[in-house]
Coordinates of C-alpha atoms in Angstrom, one line a residue:
X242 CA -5.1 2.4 7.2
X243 CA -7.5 -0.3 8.3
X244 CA -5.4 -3.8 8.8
X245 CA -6.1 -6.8 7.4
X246 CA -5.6 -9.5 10.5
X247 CA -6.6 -13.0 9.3
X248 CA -3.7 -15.3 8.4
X249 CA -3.5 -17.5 5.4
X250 CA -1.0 -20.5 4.7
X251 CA 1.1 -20.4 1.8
X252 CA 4.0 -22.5 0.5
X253 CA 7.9 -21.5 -0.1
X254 CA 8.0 -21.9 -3.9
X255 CA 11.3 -20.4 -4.1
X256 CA 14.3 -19.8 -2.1
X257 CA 17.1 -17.7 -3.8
X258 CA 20.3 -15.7 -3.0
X259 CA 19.5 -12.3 -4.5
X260 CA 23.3 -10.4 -2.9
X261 CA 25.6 -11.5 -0.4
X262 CA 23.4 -11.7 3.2
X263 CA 20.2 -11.3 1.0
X264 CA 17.5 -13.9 0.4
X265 CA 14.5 -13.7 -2.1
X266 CA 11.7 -15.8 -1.2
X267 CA 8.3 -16.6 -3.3
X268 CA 5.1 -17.5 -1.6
X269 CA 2.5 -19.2 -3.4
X270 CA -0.9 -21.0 -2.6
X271 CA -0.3 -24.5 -2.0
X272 CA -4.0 -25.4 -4.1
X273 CA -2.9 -22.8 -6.7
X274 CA -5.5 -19.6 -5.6
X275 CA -5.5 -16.2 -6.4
X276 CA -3.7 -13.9 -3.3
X277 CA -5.0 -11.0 -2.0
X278 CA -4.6 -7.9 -4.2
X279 CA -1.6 -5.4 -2.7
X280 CA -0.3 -1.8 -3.7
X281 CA 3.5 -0.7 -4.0
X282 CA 4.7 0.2 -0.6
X283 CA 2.5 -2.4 1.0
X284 CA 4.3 -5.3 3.8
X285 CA 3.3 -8.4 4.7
X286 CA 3.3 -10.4 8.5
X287 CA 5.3 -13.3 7.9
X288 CA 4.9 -16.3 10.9
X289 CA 8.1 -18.2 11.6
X290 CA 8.5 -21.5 13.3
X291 CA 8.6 -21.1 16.9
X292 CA 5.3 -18.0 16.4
X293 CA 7.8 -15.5 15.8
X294 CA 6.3 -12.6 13.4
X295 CA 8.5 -10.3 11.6
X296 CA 7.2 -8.2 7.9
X297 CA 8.6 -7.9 5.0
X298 CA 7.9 -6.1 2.4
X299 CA 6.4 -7.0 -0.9
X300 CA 8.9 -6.7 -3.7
X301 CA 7.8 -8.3 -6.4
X302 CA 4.8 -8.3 -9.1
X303 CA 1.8 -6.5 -7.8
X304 CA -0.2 -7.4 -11.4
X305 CA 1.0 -11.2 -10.8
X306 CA -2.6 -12.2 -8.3
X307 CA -0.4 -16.1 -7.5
X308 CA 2.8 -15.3 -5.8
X309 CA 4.3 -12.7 -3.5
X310 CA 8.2 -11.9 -3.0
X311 CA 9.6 -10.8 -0.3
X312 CA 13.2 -9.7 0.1
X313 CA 15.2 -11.1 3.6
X314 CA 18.7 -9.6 4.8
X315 CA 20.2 -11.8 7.6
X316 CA 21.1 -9.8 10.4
X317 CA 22.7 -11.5 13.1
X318 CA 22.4 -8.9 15.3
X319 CA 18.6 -9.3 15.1
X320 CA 15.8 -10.5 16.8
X321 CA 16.3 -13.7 15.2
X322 CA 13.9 -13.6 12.3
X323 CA 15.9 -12.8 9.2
X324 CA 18.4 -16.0 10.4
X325 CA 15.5 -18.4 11.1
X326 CA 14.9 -17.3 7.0
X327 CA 18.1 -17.5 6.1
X328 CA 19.0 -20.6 7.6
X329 CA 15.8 -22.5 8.5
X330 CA 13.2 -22.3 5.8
X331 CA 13.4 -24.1 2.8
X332 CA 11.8 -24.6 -0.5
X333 CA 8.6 -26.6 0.0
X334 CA 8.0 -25.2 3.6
X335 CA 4.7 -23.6 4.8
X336 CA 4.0 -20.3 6.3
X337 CA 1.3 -18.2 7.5
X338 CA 1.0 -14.9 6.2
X339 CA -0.8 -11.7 7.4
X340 CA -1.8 -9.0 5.2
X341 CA -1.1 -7.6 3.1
X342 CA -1.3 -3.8 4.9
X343 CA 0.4 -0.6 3.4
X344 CA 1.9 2.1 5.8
X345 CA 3.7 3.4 3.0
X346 CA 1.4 4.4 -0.3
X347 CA 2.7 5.6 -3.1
X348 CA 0.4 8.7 -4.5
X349 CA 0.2 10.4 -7.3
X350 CA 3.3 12.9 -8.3
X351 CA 4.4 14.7 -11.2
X352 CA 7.7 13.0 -10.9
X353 CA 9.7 11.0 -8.5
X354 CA 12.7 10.5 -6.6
X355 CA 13.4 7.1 -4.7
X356 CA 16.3 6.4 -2.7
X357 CA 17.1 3.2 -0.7
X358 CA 19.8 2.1 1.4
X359 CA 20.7 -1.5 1.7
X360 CA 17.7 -3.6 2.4
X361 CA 15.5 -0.6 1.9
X362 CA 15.1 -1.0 -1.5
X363 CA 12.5 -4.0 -1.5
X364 CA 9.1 -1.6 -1.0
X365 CA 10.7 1.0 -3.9
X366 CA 10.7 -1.6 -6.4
X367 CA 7.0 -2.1 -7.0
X368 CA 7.0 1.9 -7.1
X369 CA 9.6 2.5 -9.5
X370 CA 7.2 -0.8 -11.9
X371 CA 3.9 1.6 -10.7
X372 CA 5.6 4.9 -12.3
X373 CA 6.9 3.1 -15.4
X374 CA 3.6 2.0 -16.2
X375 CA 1.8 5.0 -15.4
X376 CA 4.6 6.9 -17.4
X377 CA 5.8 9.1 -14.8
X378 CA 9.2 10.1 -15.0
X379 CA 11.3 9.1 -11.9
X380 CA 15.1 8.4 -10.8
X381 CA 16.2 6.1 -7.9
X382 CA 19.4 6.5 -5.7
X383 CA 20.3 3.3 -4.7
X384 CA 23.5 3.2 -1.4
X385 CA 25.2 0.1 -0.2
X386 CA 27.7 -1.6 1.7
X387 CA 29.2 -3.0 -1.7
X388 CA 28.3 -3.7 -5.2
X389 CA 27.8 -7.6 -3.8
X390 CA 25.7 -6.6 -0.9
X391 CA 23.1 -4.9 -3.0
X392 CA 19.9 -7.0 -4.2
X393 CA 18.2 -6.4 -7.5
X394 CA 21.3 -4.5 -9.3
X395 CA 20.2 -7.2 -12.0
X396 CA 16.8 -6.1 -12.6
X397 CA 17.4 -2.7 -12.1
X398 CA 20.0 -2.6 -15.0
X399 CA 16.9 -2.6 -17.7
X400 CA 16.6 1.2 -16.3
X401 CA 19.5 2.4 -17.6
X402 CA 20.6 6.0 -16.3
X403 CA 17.4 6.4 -14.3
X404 CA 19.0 4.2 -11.7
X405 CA 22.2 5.5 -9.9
X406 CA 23.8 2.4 -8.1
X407 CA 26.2 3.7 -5.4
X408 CA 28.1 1.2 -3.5
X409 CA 30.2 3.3 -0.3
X410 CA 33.3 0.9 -0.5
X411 CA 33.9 2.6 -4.0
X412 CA 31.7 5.2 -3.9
X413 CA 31.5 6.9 -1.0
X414 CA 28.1 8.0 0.8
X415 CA 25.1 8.8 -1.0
X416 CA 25.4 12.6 -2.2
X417 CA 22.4 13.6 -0.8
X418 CA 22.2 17.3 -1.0
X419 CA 22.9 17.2 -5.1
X420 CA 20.3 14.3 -5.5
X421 CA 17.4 15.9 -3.9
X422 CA 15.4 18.3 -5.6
X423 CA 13.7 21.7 -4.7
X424 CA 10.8 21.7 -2.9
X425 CA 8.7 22.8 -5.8
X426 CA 5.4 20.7 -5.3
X427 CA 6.0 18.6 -8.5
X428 CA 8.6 15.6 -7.4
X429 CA 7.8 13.5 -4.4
X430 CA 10.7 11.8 -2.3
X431 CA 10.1 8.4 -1.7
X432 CA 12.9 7.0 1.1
X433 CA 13.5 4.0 2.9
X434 CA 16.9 2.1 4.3
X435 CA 18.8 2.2 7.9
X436 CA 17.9 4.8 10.6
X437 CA 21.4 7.3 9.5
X438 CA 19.9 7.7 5.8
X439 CA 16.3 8.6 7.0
X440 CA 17.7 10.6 9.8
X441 CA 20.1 12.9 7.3
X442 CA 16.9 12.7 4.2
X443 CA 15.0 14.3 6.7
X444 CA 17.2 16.9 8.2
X445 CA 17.6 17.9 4.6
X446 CA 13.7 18.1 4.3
X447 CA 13.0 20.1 7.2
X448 CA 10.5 22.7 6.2
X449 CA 9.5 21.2 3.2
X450 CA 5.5 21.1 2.7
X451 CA 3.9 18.6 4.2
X452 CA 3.5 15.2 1.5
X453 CA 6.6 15.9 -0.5
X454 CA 8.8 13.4 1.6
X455 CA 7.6 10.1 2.6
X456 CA 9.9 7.4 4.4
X457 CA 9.7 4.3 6.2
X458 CA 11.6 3.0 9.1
X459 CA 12.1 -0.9 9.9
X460 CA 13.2 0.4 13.0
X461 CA 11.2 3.4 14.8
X462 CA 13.2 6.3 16.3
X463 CA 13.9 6.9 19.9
X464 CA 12.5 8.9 21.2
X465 CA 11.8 10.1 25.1
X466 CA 8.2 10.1 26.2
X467 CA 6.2 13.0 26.3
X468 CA 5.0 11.9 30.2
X469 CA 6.2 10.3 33.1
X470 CA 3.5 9.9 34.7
X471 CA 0.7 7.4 34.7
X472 CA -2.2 8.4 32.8
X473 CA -5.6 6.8 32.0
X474 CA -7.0 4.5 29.0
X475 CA -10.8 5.1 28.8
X476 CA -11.9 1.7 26.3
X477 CA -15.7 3.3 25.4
X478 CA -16.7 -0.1 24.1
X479 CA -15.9 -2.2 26.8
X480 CA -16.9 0.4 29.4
X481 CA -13.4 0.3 31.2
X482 CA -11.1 2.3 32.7
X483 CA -7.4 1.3 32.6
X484 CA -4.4 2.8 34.1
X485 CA -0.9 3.3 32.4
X486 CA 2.2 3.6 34.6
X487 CA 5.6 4.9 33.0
X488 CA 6.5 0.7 33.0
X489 CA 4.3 -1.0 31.1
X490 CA 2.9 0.0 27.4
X491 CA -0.8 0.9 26.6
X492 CA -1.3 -2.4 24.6
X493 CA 0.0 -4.7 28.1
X494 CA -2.3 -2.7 30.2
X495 CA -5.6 -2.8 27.7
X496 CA -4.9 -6.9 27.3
X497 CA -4.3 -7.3 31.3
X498 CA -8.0 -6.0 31.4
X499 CA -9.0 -8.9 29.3
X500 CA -9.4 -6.6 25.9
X501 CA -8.2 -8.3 22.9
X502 CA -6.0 -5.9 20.3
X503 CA -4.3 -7.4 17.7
X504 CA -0.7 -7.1 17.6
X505 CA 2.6 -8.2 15.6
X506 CA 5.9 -6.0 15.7
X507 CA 5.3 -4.4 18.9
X508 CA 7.4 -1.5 17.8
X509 CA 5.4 0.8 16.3
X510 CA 6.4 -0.7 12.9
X511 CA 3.7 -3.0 11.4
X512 CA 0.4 -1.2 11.8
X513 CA -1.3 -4.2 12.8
X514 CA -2.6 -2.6 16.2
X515 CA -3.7 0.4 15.3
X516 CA -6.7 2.0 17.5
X517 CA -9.3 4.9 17.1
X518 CA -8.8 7.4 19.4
X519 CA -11.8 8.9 20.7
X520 CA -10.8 11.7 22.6
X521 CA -7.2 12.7 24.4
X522 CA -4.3 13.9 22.8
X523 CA -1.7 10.7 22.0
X524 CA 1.7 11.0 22.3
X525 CA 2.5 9.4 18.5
X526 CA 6.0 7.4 19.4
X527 CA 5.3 4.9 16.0
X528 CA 6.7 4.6 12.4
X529 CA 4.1 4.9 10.1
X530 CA 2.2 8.4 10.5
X531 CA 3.2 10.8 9.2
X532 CA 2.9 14.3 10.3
X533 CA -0.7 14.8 8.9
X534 CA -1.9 12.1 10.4
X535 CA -0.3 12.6 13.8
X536 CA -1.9 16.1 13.6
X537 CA -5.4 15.1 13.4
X538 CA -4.8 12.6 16.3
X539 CA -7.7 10.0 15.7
X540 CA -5.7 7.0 15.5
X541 CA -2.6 5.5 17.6
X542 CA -0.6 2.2 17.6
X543 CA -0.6 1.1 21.8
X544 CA 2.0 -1.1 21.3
X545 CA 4.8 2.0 21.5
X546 CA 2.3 4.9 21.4
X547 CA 1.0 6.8 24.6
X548 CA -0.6 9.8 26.1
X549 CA 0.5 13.5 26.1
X550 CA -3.3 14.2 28.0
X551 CA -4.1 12.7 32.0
X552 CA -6.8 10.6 29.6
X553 CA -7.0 8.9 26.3
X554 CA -10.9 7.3 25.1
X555 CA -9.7 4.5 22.6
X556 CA -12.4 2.6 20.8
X557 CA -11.7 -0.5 22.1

């Protein structure tokens, strides 16, 4: 999951209302030029005025090389990002853009099943193209607020009964216990929307083998940490030893010793920090490994992430 951290500038081709509170927008190349090539499941850092960085994910084209998409609800509530899109950037304006980076691949399955809530539906979309082409069956479950909250209805249509649209005004909640299958090895579960749908997807899951589910979370789960006490960041490259206390993250303390790391969200969201871990045992408090790859315990993302061991050696 290396990321990709140099920026490029592109231009807002297109601004467009794609459901009430959602906004599509299209980035292009101002000269015209080829973007970097990206995979279904794969986000982008977008730079707002101001420096503010929030990603998105890509939603649109993956075979089209000259324009991303990216798919924007407004949430007041926010951190401000979605309503500087909404009600700041305009057709014609330039951005920078980092990435593209994928914490979410999709991999190789005899069959899928997709289900989005809300918003949650933009990194699904390029999936559900990537299966159609490879000619793998696969059905997506699609909750919202309402019918008019609920991008992409449009496009989906031209899937006929492989897409069930449920919006909860009408509907009710997502049925999830008839829509998922049995754990049999041959369907993967691909799943992304608020915190309550991943929550109950995976509490459905539990004890499922390992790769069958995959999810991804805009917003990582709480979670208490592992420690209270201090503990120690060995950086092997820049021969230094830095101390953690229960107040300040691994990332502040590694940049207060003058070591640059790379870093967008800083919630454990992006993967834009990520770090080799050398030797310790990290206390994984991100939202993009999954249990694998928390396992093996060679990589960690300082920004949230810290020690379950007095020491961590982080190549750094």
């Amino acid at each position: 999951m290396s990321p990709a951290h140099s920026l490029i500038s592109l231009r807002v081709a297109e601004k467009t209302a794609a459901a009430d509170g959602v906004v599509t927008l299209t980035l292009r190349d101002p000269e015209g030029r080829r973007l970097p090539d990206w995979t279904p499941g794969a986000h982008i850092d977008l730079v707002l005025p101001g420096g503010r960085t929030r990603q998105y994910s890509l939603c649109g084209d993956r075979w089209d090389p000259y324009q991303y998409r990216i798919g924007v609800l407004r949430e007041p509530a926010g951190r401000g990002g979605s309503v500087c899109v909404h009600d700041e950037l305009a057709a014609g304006d330039t951005v920078a853009i980092g990435g593209p980076r994928n914490n979410f691949p999709l991999v190789p399955s005899e069959r899928y099943l997709f289900v989005a809530g809300g918003i949650g539906i933009t990194p699904l979309l390029p999936m559900i193209h990537q299966a159609r082409l490879t000619g793998t069956p696969w059905r997506l479950l699609y909750g919202g607020r309402t019918r008019a909250t609920m991008a992409f209805t449009g496009e989906l249509a031209a899937h006929g009964d492989a897409v069930t649209l449920v919006p909860q005004d009408t509907h009710g909640p997502l049925d999830l216990p008839a829509a998922l299958p049995r754990p049999d090895g041959r369907t993967k579960v691909y799943c992304c929307g608020p915190p309550g749908l991943l929550d109950a997807v995976e509490r459905l899951c539990t004890g499922w083998p390992t790769g069958l589910l995959r999810t991804e979370r805009f917003v990582p789960r709480e979670q208490a940490p592992v420690r209270d006490a201090p503990f120690e960041v060995r950086l092997r490259r820049s021969d230094l030893t830095v101390t953690v206390t229960p107040d300040r993250t691994v990332l502040d303390a590694v940049r207060a010793a003058g070591v640059t790391v790379l870093s967008s969200c800083g919630r454990g969201t992006c993967g834009t920090c990520e770090t080799t871990v050398l030797a310790g045992v990290p206390d994984h408090r991100d939202a993009i490994l999954d249990d694998d790859e928390r396992a093996r315990g060679d990589a960690m993302f300082p920004c949230v992430s810290r020690a379950c061991s007095d020491r961590l050696d982080l190549d750094l």
